[in-house]
PDB file of C-alpha atoms in Angstrom:
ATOM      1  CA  UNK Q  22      10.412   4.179  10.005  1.00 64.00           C
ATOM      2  CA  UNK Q  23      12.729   5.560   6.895  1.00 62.00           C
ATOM      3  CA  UNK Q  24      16.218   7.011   7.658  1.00 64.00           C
ATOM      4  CA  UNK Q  25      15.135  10.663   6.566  1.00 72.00           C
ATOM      5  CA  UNK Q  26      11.753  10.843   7.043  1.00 85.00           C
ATOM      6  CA  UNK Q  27      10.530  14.093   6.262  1.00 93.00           C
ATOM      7  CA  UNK Q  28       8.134  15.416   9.170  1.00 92.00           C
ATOM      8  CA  UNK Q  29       4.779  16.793   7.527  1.00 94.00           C
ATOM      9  CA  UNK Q  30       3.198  16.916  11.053  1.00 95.00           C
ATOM     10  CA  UNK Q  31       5.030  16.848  13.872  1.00 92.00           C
ATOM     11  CA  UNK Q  32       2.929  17.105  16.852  1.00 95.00           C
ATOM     12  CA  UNK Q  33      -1.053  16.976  17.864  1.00 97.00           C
ATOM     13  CA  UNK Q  34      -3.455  13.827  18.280  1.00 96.00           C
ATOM     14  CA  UNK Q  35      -2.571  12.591  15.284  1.00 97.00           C
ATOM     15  CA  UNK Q  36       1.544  12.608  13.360  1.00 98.00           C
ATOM     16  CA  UNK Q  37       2.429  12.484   9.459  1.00 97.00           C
ATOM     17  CA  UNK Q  38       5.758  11.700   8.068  1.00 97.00           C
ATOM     18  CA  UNK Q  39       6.889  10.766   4.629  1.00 96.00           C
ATOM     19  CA  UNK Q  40       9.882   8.866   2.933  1.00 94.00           C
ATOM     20  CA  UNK Q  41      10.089   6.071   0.214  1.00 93.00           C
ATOM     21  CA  UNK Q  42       6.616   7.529  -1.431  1.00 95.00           C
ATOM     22  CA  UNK Q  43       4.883   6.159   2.037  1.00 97.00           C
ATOM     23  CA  UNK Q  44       2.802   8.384   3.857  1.00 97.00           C
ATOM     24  CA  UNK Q  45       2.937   7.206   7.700  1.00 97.00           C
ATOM     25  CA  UNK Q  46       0.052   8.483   9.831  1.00 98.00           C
ATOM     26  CA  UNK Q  47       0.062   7.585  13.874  1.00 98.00           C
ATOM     27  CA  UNK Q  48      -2.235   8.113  16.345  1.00 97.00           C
ATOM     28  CA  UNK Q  49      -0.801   9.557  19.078  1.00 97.00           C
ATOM     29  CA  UNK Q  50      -2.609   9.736  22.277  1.00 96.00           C
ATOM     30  CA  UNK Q  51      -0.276   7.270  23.803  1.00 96.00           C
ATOM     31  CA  UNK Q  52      -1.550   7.805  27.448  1.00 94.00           C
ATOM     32  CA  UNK Q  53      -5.052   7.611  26.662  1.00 92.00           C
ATOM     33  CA  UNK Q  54      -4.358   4.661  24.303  1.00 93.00           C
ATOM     34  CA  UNK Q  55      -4.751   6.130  21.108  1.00 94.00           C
ATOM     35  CA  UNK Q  56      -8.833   6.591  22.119  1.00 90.00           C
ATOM     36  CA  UNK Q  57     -10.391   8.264  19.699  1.00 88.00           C
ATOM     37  CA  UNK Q  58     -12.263  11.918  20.925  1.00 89.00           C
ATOM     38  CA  UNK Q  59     -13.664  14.354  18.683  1.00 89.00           C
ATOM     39  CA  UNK Q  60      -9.839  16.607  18.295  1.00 93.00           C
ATOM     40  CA  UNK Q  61      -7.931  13.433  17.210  1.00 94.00           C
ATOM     41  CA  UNK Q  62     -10.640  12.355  14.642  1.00 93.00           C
ATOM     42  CA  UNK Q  63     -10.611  16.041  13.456  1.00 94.00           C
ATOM     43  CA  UNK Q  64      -6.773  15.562  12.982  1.00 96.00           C
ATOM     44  CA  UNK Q  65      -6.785  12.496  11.549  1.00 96.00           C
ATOM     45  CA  UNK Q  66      -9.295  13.409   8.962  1.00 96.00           C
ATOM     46  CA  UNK Q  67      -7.659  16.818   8.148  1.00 96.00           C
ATOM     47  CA  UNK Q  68      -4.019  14.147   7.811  1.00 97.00           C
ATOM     48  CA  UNK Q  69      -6.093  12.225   5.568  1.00 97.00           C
ATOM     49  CA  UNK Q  70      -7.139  15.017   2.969  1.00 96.00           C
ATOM     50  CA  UNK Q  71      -3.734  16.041   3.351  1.00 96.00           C
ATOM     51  CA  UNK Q  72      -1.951  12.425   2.102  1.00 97.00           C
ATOM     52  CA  UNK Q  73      -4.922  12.466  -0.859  1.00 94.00           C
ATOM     53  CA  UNK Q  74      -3.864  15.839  -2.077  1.00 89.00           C
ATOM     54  CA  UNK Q  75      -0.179  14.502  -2.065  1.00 93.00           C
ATOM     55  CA  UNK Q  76       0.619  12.811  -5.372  1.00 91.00           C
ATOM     56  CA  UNK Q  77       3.829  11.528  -4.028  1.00 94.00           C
ATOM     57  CA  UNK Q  78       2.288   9.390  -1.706  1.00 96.00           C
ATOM     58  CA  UNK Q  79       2.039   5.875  -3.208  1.00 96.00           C
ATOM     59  CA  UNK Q  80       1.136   3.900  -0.057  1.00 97.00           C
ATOM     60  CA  UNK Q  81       0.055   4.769   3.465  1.00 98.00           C
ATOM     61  CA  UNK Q  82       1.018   3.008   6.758  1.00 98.00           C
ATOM     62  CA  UNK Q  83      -1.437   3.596   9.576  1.00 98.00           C
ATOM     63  CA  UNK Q  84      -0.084   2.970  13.274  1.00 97.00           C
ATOM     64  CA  UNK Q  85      -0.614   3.988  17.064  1.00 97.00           C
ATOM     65  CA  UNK Q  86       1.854   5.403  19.069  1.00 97.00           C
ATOM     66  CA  UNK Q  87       2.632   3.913  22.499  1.00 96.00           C
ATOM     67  CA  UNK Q  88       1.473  -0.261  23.625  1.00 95.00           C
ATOM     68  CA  UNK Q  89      -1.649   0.087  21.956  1.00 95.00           C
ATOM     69  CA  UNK Q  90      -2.942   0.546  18.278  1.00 97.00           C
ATOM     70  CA  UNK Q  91      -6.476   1.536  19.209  1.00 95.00           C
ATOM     71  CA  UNK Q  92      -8.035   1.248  22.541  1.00 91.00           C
ATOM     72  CA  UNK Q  93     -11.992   2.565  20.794  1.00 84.00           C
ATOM     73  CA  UNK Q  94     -13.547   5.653  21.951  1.00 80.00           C
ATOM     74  CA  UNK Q  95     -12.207   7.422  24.910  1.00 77.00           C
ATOM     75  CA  UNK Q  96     -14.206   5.971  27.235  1.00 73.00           C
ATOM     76  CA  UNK Q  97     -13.323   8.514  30.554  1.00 79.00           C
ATOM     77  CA  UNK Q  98     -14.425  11.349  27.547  1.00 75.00           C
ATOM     78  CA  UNK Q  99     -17.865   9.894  26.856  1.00 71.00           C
ATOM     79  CA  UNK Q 100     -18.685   9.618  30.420  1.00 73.00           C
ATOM     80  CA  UNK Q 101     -17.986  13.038  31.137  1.00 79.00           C
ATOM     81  CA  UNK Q 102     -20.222  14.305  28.821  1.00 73.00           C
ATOM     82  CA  UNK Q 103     -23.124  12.981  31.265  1.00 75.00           C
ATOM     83  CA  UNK Q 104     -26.583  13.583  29.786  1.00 77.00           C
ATOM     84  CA  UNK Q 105     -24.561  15.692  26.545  1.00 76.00           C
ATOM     85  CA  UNK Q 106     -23.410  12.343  25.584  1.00 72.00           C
ATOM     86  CA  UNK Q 107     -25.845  11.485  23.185  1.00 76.00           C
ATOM     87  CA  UNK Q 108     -25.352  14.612  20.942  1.00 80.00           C
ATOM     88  CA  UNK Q 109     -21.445  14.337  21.863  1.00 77.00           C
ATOM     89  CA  UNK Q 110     -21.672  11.002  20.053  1.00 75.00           C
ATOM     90  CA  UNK Q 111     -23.614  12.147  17.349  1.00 80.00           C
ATOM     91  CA  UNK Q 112     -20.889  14.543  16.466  1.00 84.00           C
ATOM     92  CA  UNK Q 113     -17.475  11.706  17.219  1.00 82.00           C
ATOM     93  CA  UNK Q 114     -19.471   8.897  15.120  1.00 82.00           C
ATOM     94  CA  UNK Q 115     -19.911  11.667  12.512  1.00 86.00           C
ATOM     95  CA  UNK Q 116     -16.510  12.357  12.334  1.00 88.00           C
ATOM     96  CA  UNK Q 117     -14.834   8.769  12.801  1.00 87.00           C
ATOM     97  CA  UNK Q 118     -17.406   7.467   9.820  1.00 87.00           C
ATOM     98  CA  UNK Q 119     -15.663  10.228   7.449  1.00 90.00           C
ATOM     99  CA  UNK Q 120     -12.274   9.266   8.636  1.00 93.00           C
ATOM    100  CA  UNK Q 121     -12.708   5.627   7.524  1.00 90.00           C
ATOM    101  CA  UNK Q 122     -14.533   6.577   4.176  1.00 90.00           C
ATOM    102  CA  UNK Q 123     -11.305   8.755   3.877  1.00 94.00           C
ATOM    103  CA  UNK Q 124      -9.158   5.960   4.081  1.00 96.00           C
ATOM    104  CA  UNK Q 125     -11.039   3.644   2.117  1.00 93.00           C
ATOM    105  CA  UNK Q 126     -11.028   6.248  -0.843  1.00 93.00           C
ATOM    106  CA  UNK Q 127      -7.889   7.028  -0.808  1.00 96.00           C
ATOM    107  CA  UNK Q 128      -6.453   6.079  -3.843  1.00 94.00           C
ATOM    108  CA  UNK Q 129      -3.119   4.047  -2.862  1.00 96.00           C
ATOM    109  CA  UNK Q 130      -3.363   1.248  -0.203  1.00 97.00           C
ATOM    110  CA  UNK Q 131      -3.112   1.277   3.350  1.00 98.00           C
ATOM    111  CA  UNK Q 132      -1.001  -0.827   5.535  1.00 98.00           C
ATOM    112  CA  UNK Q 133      -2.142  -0.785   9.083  1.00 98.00           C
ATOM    113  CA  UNK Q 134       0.029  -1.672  12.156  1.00 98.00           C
ATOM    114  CA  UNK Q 135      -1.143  -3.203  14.771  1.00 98.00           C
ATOM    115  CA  UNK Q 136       0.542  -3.793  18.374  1.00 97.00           C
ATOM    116  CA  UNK Q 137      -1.108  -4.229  21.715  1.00 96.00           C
ATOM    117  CA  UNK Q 138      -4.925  -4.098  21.251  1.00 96.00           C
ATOM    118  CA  UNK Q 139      -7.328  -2.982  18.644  1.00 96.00           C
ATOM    119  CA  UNK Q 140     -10.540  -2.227  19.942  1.00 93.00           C
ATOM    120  CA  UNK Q 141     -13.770  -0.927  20.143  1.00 86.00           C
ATOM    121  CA  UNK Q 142     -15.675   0.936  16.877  1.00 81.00           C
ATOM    122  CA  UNK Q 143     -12.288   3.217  16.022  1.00 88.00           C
ATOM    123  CA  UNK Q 144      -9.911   0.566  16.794  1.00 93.00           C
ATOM    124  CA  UNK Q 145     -11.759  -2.426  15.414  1.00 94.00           C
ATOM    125  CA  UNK Q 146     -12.962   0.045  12.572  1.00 91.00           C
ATOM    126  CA  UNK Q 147      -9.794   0.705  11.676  1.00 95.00           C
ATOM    127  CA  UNK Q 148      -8.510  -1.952  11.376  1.00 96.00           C
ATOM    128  CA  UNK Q 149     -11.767  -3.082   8.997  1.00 93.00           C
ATOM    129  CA  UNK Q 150     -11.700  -0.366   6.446  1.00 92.00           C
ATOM    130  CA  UNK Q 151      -8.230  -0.625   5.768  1.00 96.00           C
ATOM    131  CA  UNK Q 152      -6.482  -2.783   2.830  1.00 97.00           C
ATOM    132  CA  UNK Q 153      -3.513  -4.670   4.633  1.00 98.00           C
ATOM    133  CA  UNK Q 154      -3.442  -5.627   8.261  1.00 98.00           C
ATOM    134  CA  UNK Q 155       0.021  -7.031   9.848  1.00 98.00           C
ATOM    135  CA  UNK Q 156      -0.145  -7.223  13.338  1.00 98.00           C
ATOM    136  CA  UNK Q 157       2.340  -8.810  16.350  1.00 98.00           C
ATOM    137  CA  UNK Q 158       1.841 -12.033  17.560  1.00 98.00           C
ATOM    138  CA  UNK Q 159       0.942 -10.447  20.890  1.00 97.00           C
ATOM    139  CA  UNK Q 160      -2.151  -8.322  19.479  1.00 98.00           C
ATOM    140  CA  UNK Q 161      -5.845  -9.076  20.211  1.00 98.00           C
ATOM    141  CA  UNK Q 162      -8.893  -7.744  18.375  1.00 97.00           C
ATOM    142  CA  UNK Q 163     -12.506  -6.937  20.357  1.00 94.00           C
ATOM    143  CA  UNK Q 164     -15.424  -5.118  19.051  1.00 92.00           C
ATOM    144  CA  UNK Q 165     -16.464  -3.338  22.231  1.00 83.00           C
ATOM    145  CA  UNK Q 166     -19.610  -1.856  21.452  1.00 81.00           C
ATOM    146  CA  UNK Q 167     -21.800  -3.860  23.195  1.00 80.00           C
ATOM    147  CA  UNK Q 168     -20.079  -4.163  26.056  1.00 76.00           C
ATOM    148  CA  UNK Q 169     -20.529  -0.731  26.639  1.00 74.00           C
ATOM    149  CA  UNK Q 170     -24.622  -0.468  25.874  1.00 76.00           C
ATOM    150  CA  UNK Q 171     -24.291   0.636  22.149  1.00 74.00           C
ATOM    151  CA  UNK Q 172     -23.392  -0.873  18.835  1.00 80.00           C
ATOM    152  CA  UNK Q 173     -20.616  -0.989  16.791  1.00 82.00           C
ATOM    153  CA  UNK Q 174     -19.519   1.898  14.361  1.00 81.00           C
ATOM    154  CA  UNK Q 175     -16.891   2.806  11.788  1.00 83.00           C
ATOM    155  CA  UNK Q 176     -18.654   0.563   8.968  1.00 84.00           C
ATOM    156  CA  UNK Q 177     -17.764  -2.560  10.951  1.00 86.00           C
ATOM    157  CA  UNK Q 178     -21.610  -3.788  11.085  1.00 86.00           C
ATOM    158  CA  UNK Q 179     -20.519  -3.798   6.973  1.00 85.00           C
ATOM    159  CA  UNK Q 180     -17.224  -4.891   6.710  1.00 89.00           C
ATOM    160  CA  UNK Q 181     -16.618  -7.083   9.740  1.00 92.00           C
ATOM    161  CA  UNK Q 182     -18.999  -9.934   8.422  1.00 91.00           C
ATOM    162  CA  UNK Q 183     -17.728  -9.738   4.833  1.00 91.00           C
ATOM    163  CA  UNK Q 184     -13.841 -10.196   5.990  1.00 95.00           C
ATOM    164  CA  UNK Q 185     -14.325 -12.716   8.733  1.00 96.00           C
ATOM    165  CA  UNK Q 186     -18.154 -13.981   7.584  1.00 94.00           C
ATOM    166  CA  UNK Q 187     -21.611 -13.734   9.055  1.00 93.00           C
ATOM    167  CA  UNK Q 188     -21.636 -16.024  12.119  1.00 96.00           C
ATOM    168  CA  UNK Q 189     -17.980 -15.290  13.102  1.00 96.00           C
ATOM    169  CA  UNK Q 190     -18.790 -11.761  12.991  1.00 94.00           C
ATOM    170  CA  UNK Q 191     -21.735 -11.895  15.052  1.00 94.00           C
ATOM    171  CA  UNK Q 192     -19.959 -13.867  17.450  1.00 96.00           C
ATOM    172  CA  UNK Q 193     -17.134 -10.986  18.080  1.00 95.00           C
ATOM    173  CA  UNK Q 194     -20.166  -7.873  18.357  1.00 91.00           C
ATOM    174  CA  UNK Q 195     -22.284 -10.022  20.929  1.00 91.00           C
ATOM    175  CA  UNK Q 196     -19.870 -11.336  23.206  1.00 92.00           C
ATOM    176  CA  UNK Q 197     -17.224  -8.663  22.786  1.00 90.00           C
ATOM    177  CA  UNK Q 198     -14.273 -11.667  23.547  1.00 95.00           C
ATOM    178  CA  UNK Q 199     -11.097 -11.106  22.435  1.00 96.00           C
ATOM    179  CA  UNK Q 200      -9.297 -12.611  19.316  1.00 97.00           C
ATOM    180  CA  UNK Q 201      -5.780 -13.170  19.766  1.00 98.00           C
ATOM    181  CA  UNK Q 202      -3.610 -12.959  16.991  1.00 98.00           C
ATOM    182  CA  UNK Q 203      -3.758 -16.726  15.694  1.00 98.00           C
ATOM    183  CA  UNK Q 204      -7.032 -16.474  15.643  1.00 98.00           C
ATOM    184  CA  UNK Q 205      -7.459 -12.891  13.778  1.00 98.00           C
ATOM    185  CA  UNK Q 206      -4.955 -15.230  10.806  1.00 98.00           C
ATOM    186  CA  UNK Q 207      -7.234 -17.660  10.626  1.00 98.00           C
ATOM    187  CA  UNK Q 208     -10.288 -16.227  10.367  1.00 97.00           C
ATOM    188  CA  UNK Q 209      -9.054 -13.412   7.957  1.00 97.00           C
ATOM    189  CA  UNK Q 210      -9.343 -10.499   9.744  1.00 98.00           C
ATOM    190  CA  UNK Q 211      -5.513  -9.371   9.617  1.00 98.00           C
ATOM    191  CA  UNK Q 212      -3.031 -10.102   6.619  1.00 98.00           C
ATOM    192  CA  UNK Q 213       0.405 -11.679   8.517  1.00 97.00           C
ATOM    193  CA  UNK Q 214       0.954 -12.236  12.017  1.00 98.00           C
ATOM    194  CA  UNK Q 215       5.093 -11.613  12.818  1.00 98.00           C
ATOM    195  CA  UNK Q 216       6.938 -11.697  16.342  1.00 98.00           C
ATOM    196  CA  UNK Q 217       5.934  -8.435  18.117  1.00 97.00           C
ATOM    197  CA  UNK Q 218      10.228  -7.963  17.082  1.00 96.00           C
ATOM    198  CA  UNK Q 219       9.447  -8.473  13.776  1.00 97.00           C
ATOM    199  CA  UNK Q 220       6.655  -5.751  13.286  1.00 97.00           C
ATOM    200  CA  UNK Q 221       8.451  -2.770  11.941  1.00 96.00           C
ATOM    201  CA  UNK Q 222      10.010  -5.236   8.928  1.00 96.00           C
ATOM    202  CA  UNK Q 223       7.266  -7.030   7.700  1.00 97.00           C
ATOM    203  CA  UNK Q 224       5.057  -3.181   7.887  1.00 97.00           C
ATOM    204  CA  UNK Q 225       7.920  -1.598   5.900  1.00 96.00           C
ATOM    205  CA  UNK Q 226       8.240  -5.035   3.485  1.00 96.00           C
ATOM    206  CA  UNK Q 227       4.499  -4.304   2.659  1.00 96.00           C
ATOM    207  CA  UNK Q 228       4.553  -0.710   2.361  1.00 96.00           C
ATOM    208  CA  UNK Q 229       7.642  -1.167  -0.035  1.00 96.00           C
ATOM    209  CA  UNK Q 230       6.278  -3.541  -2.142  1.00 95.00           C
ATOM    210  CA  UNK Q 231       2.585  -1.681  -2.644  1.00 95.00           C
ATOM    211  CA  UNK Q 232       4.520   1.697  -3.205  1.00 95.00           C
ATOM    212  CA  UNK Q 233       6.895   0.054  -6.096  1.00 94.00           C
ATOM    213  CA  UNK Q 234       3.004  -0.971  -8.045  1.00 93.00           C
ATOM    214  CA  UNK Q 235       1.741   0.884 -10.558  1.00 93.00           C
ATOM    215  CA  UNK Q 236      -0.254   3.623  -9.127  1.00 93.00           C
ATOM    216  CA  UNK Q 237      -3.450   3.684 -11.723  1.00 92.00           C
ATOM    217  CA  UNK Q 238      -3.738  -0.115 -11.697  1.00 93.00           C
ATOM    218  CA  UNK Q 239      -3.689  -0.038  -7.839  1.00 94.00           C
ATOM    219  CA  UNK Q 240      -6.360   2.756  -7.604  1.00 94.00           C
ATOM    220  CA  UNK Q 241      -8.706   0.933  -9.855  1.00 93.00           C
ATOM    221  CA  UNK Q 242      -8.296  -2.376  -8.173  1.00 93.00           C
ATOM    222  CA  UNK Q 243      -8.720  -1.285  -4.525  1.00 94.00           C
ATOM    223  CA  UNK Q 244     -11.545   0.665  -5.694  1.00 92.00           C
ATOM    224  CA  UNK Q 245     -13.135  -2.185  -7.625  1.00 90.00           C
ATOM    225  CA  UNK Q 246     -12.506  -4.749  -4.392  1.00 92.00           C
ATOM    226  CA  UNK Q 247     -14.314  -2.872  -2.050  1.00 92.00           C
ATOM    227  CA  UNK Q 248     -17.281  -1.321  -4.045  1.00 89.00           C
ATOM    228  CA  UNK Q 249     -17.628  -5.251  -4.659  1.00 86.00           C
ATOM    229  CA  UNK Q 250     -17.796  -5.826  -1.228  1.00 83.00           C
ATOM    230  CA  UNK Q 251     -21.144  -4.159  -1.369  1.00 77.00           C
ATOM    231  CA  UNK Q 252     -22.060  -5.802  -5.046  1.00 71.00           C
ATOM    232  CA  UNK Q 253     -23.058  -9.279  -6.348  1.00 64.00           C
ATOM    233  CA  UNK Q 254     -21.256 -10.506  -8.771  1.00 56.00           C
ATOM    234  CA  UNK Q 255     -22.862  -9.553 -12.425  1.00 63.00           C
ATOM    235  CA  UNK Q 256     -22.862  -6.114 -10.926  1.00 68.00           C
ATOM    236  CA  UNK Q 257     -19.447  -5.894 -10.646  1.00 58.00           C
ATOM    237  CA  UNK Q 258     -18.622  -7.336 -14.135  1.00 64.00           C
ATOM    238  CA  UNK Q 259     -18.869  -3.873 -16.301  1.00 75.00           C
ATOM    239  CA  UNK Q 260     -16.800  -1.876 -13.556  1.00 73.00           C
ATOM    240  CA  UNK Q 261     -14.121  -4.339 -14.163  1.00 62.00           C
ATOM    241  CA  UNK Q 262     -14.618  -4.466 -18.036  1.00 72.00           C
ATOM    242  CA  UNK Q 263     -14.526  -0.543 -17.931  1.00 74.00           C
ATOM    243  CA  UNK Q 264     -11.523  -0.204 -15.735  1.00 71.00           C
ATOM    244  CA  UNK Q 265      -9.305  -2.913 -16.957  1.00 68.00           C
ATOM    245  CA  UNK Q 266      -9.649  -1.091 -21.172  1.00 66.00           C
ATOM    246  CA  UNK Q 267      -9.067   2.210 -19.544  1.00 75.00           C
ATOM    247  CA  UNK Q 268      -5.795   0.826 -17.854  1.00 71.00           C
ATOM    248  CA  UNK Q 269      -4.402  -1.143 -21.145  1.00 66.00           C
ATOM    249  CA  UNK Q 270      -3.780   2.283 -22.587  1.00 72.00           C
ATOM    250  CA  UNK Q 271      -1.522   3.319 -19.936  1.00 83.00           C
ATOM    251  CA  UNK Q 272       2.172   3.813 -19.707  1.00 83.00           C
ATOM    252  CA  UNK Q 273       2.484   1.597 -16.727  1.00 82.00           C
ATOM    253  CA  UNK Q 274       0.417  -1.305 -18.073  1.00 73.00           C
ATOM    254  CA  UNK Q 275       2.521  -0.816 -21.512  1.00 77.00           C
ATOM    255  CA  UNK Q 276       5.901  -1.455 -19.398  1.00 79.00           C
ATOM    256  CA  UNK Q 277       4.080  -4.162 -17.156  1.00 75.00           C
ATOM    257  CA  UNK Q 278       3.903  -6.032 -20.569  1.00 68.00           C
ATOM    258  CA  UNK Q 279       7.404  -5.042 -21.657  1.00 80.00           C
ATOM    259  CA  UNK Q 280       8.878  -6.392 -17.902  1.00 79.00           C
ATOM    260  CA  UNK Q 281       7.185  -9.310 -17.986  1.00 70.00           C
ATOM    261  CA  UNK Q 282       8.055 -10.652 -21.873  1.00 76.00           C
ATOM    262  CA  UNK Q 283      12.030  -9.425 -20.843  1.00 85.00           C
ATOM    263  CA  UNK Q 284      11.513 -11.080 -17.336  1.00 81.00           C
ATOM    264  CA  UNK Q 285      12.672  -8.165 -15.216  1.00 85.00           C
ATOM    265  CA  UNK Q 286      11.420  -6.311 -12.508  1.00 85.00           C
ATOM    266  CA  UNK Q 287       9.016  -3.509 -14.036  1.00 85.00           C
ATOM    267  CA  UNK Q 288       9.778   0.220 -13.216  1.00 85.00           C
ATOM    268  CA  UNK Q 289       6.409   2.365 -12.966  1.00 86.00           C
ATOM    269  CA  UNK Q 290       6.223   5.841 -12.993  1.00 86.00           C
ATOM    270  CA  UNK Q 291       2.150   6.237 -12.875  1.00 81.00           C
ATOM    271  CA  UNK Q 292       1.885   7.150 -16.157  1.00 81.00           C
TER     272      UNK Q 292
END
């Protein structure tokens, strides 16, 4: 994406690069399109732990390798595992639930690409626990889990129905039709729809413009938004009263204040 990119990982189910304080992870099972099996959740999480121990990571971009973002689970995988499929699942949905907790904790937000389809309880999932969602106009969303005789996974029986709401939700997990891109806009579930042309820009615009925040005030925030996904509202109240004093006595809130008075662009340095 960066002219320069340093390579962190460079090969396996699952790719890391860095440049311009932005982690990028990809998926990349391109053949199998970018289905999720136990060795690329494995990867992913281990790429995940890896981007939260790096403190010069200030935002994350989160893409698939190939025409697809996300086809789900691989399918051809599960069916092999015949009557072993039930523990075999046990084990992936273990695995892909700690992978999106891993990306919801993480500290700086995540950007997540999306070309081609997103689909199923990883791809869908994905897409769900993650903080910004630009996609191409050529996308569509399904949640898949139905359609193949289970349910869906990765959180999204959580955070499905409180990004798109209750009935729209149930909609998508019962009749498993596909949401085009227009539609994913208008309902919420992605953040800007751009010509399939356009996609690399308006990723790297975001990822830019998250990384240049400051990085305490972004932590608290995200952190704040989605354990309020799960709150009413009074309970959320003394988080916010908590982490907004903590912040004022920062060195990036002190220079907010000083950019904004002398009506400049602020320069943060997470301090």
């Amino acid at each position: 994406m960066f002219q320069g990119e340093e390579t962190i990982v460079g090969e396996g189910p699952v790719l890391l690069t860095y440049g311009e304080g932005i982690a990028n992870i990809r998926l990349n099972r391109p053949e199998a399109g970018n289905g999720f099996n136990i060795e690329l959740m494995a990867a992913l999480h281990d790429i995940i732990m890896r981007v939260h121990g790096d403190r010069r990571v200030r935002a994350v971009v989160l893409s698939g390798n190939g025409k697809l973002f996300c086809g789900g689970g691989d399918v051809k995988d599960f069916a092999a595992k015949g009557s072993d499929l039930p523990d075999y699942l046990r084990m992936a949905t273990a695995w892909l639930q700690v992978c999106v907790a891993g990306l919801v904790n993480l500290e700086v937000p995540v950007i997540t690409r999306v070309q081609g389809y997103a689909t199923g309880g990883a791809g869908l999932g994905l897409v769900c626990c993650t903080d910004i969602v630009v996609c191409g106009a050529s996308a569509r969303f399904m949640a898949g889990g139905t359609r193949v005789g289970m349910a869906p996974d990765a959180g999204a029986t959580s955070t499905l129905s409180k990004i798109v709401g209750f009935r729209r939700a149930m909609d998508m997990v019962l009749t498993n039709r596909f949401v085009d891109a227009e539609e994913a806009l208008r309902i919420g579930l992605v953040t800007s729809v751009v010509p399939d042309d356009g996609l690399d820009a308006e990723v790297l615009r975001y990822a830019r413009m998250v990384a240049a925040g400051a990085p305490k005030s972004q932590a608290a925030t995200k952190r704040l938004m989605w354990n309020g996904m799960g709150r009413g509202f009074e309970a959320s109240l003394p988080d916010e009263a908590r982490e907004v004093a903590a912040l004022s006595g920062t060195g990036d809130a002190l220079e907010g204040l000083r950019a904004v008075i002398e009506r400049r662009a602020p320069r943060f340095t997470g301090e």
